[in-house]
Coordinates of C-alpha atoms in Angstrom, one line a residue:
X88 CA 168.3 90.7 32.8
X89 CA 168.5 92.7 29.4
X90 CA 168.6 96.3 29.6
X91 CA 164.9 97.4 29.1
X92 CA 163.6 98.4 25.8
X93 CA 160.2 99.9 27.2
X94 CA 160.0 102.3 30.4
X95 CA 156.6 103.3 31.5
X96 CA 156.6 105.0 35.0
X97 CA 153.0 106.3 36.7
X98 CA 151.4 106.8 33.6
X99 CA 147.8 108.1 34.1
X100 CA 145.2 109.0 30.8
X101 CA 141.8 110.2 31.6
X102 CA 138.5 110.0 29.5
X103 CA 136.7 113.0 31.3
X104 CA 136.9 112.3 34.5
X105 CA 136.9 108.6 34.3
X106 CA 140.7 107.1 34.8
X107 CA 141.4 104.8 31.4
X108 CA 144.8 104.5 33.5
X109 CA 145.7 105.1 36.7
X110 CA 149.5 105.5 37.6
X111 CA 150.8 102.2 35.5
X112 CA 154.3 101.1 35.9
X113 CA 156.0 98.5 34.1
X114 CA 159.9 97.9 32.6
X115 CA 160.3 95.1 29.4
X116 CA 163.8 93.9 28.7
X117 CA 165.1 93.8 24.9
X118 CA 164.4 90.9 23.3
X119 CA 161.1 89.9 26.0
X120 CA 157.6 88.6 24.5
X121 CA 155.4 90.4 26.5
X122 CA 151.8 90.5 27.2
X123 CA 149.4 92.9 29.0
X124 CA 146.5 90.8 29.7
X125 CA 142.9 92.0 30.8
X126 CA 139.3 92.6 30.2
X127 CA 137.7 94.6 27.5
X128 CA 137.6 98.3 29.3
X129 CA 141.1 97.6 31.6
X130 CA 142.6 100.1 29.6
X131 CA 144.9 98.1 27.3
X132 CA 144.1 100.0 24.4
X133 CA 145.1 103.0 25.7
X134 CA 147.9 101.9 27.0
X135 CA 148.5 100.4 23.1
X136 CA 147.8 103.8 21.7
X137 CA 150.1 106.1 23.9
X138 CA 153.0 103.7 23.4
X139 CA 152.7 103.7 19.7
X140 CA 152.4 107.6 19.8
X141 CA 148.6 107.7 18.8
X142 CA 147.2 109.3 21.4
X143 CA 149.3 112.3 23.1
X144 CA 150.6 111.1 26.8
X145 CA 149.1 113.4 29.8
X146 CA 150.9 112.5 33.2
X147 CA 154.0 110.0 33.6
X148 CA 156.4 109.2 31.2
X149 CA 157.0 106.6 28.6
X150 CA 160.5 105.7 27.1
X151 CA 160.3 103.5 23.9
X152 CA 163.9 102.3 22.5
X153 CA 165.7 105.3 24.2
X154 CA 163.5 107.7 23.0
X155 CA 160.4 109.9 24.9
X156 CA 157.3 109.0 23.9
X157 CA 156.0 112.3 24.1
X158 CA 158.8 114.9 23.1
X159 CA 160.6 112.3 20.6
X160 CA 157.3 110.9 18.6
X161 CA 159.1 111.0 15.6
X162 CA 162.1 109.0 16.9
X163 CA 159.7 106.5 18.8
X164 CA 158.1 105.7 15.3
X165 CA 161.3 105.0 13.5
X166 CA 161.9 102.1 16.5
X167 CA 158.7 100.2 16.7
X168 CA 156.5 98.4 14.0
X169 CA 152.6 98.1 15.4
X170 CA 149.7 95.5 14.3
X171 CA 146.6 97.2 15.0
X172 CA 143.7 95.4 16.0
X173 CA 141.1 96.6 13.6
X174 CA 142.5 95.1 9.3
X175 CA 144.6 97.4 7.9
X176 CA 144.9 95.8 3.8
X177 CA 143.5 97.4 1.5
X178 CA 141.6 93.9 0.0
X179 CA 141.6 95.4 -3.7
X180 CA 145.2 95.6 -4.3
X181 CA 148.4 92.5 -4.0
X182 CA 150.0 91.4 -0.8
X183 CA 153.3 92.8 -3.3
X184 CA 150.9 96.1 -3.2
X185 CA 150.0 96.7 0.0
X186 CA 154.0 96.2 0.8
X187 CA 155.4 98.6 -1.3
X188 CA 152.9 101.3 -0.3
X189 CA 153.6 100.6 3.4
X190 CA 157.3 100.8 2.5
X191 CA 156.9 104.2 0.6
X192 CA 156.2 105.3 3.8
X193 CA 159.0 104.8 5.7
X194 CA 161.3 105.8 3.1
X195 CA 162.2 102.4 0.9
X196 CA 162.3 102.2 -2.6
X197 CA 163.6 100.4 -5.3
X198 CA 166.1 97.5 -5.1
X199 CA 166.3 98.0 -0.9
X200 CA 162.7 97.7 -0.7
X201 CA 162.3 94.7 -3.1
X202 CA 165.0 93.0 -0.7
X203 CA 162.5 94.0 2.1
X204 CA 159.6 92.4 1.1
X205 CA 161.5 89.4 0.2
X206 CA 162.9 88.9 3.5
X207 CA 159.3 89.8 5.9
X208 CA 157.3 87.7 3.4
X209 CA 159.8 84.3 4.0
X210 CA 159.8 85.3 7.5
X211 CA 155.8 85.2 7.9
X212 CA 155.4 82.3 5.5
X213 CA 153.6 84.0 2.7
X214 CA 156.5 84.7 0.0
X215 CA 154.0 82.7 -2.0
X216 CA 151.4 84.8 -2.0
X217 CA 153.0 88.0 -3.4
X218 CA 150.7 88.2 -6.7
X219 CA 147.2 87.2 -4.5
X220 CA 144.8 90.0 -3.7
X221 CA 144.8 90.4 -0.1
X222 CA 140.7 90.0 -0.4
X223 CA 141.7 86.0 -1.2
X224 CA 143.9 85.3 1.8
X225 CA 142.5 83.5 5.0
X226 CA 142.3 85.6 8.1
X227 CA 145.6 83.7 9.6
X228 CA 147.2 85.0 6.1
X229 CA 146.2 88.5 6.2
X230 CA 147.1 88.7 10.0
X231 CA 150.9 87.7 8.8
X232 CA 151.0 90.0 6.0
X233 CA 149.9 92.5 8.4
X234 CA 152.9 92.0 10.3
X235 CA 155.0 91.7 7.7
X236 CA 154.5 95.3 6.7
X237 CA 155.1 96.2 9.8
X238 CA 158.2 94.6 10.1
X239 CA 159.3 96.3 6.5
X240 CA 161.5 99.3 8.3
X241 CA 163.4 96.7 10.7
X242 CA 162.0 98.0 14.0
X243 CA 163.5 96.8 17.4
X244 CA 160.2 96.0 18.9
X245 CA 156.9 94.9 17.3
X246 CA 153.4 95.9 19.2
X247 CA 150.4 94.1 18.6
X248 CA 146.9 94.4 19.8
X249 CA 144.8 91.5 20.3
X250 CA 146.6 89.5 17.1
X251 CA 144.5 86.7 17.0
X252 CA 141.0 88.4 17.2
X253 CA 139.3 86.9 14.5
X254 CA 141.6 83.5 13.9
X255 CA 140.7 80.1 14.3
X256 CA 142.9 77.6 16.9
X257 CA 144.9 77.0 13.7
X258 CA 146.0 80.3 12.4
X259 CA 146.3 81.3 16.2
X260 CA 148.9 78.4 16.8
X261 CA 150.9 78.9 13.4
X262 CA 150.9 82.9 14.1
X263 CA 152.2 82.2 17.5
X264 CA 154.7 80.2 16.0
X265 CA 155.6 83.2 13.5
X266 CA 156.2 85.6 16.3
X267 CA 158.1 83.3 18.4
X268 CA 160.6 82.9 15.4
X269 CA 160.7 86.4 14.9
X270 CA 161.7 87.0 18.5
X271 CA 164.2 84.3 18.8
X272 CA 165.7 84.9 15.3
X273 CA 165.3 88.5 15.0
X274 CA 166.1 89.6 17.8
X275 CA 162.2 91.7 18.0
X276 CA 160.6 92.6 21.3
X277 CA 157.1 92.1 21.1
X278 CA 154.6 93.7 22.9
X279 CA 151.1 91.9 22.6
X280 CA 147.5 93.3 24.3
X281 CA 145.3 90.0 24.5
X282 CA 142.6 88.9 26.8
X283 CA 142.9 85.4 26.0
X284 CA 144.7 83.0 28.3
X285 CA 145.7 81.0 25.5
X286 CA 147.4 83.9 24.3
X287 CA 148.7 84.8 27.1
X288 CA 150.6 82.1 28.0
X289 CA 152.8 82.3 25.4
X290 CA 154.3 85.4 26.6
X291 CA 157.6 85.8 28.7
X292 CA 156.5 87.9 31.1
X293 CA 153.0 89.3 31.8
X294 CA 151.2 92.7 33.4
X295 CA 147.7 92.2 34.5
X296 CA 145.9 95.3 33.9
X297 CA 142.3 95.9 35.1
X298 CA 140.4 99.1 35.6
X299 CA 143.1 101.0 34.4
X300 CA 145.8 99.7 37.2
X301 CA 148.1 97.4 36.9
X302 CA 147.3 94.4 39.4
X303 CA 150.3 92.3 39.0
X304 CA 153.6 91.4 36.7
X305 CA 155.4 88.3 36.2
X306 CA 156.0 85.1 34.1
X307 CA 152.9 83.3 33.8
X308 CA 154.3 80.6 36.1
X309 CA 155.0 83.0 38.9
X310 CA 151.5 84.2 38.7
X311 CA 150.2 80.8 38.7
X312 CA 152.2 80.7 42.0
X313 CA 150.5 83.2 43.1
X314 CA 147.1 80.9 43.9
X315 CA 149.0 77.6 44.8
X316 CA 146.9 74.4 45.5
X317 CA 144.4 73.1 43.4
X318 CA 141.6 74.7 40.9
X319 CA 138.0 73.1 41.6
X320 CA 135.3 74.0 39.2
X321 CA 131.9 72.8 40.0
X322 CA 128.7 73.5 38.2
X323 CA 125.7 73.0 39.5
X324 CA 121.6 74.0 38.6
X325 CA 122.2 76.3 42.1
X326 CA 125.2 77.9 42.7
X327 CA 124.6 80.4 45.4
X328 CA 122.6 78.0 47.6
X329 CA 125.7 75.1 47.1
X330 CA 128.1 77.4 47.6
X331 CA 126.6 78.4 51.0
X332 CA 126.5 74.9 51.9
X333 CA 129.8 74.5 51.0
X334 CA 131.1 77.2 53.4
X335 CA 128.9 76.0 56.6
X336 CA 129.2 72.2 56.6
X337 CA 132.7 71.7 54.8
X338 CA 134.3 75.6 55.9
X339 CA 135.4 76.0 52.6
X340 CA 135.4 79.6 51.0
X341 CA 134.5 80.1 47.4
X342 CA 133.6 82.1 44.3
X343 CA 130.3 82.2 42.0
X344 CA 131.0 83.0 38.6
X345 CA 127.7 82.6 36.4
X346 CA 126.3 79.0 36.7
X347 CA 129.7 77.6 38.4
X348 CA 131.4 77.4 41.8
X349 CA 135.4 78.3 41.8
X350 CA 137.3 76.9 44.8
X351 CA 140.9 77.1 45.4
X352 CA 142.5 74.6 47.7
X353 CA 145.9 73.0 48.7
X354 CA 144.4 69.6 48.2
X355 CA 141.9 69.6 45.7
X356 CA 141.9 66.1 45.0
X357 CA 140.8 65.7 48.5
X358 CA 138.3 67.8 48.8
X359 CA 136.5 66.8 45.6
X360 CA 136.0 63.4 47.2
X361 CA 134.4 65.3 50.0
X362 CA 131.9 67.3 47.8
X363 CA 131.0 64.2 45.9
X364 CA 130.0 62.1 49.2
X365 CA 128.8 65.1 50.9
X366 CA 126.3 67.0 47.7
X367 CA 126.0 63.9 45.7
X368 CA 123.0 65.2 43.9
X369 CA 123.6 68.8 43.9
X370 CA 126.2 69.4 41.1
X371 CA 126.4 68.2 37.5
X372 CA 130.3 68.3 37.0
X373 CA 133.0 68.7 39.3
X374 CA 136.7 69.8 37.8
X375 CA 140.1 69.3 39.3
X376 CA 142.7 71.0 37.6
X377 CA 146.1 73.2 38.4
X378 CA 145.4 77.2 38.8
X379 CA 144.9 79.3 35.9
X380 CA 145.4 82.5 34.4
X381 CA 141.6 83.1 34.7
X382 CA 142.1 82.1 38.4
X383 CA 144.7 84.4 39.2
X384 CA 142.6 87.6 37.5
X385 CA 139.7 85.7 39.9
X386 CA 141.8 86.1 42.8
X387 CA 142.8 89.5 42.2
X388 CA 139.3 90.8 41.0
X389 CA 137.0 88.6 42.3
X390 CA 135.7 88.4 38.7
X391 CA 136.4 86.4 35.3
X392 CA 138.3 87.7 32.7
X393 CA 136.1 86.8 30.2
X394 CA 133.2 89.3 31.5
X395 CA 132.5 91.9 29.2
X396 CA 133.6 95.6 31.2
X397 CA 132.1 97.8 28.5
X398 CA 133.9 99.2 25.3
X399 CA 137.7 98.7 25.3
X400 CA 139.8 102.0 26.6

């Protein structure tokens, strides 16, 4: 494995007295993709913000590109290009525009810089919209021009939270094209935060974060692996009283999330002929499938993903 590019090592941040994270650990090699998946409140954000030097670090340590997060901010900025989650164009002024400020403030000027925006613009696709006012572009456009400033300086690792809030299945697939290039060409490690499974499973490697600890690591695969068998979804007008059924007359444990029934099982195409003979009337759908990412965070949490935990920290 690549030397790593990112250290973090028990690092804790409190709100208060309320732990946004709790003693996180996690290595990523140079030239990795990835992603720290979780729900909204799992403390992603914070994570995001202490890596890219926006919020001070209070217990552990972070190394970013050889350099201390907290007693070598300066350096750590100079390494890493970040995509914010929240727009950051200003919509009254040229993609060109909005460039060449951003590269004013890293130090590039003249001929250098014109090179610059030349080469992040053909790398994101959107040389061609140089003279258009950012308020014109698509969201999938401004997301890449977004990046592309960014990627102005030539930083060794790109971070990105949640890039594809906001985009359609299209401009999510074509930007998830962009940043695989950029990886593979470029050389870039990318960091993303996401909690989508779609986007997630685009990523090399994975750290699960929930409630501020990190719950598991590993390719997407390997965490698959984790659950084995078979996914069963069932949903059903009664979930709690079928699922109680289920466990007394077939001995089979399961999971009620909202108006479905989650059953993991070595042979799932077995047991869904068993549910059909034995509650023929007592389900509307039943769904066989291969385990998920939303079934691993299940089996960790006990919960979906997609819950809402409160604001993001």
């Amino acid at each position: 494995m690549s030397q790593p590019v990112i250290t973090v090592e028990q690092l804790s941040h409190l709100y208060g007295d309320r732990h946004a994270l709790d003693h996180v650990s996690f290595e990523i090699p140079q030239g990795d993709v990835f992603g720290l998946l979780g729900p909204n409140g799992g403390g992603k954000t914070t994570l995001f913000r202490i890596l890219s030097t926006l919020l001070p670090l209070q217990q552990g340590s972070a190394i970013v590109a050889g350099a201390n997060v907290k007693t070598q901010a300066h350096q750590v900025r100079r390494n890493i290009g970040v995509t914010f989650q929240s727009p950051s164009l200003d919509v009254k002024l040229t993609v060109r525009e909005n460039l060449k400020h951003q590269g004013h403030l890293y130090g590039l000027s003249g001929p250098m810089l014109k090179a610059r925006i030349l080469e992040v613009t053909r790398q994101l696709g959107v040389d061609d919209r140089l003279n258009d006012f950012a308020e014109k572009l698509s969201g999938g456009l401004k997301r890449r021009v977004e990046i592309a400033k960014s990627m102005l300086h030539a930083p060794q690792i790109l971070l990105l939270d949640e890039p594809s809030t906001g985009l359609d299945p299209g401009a999510r697939h074509d930007l998830w094209n962009i940043l695989r290039q950029l990886n593979t060409t470029a050389g870039v490690t990318i960091l993303v935060t996401t909690h989508l499974m779609e986007e997630a499973d685009h990523c090399s490697h994975l750290g699960i974060l929930d409630a501020g600890k990190l719950i598991a690591q590993g390719t997407p695969y390997e965490l698959r692996g984790q659950v084995g068998g078979d996914s069963v979804t069932i949903t059903t007008d009664n979930p709690v009283q079928l699922a109680e059924k289920i466990r007394t007359q077939l001995n089979v444990a399961s999971t009620v999330m909202g108006g479905a029934i989650r059953i993991e099982h070595l042979e799932g195409h077995q047991l869904i002929g068993q549910l059909a003979t034995t509650f023929p009337d007592e389900f509307r759908s039943l769904t066989l499938g291969k385990p998920s990412l939303e079934d691993v965070f299940i089996s960790l949490t006990g919960r979906t993903l997609t819950k809402e935990t409160g604001e993001d920290a």
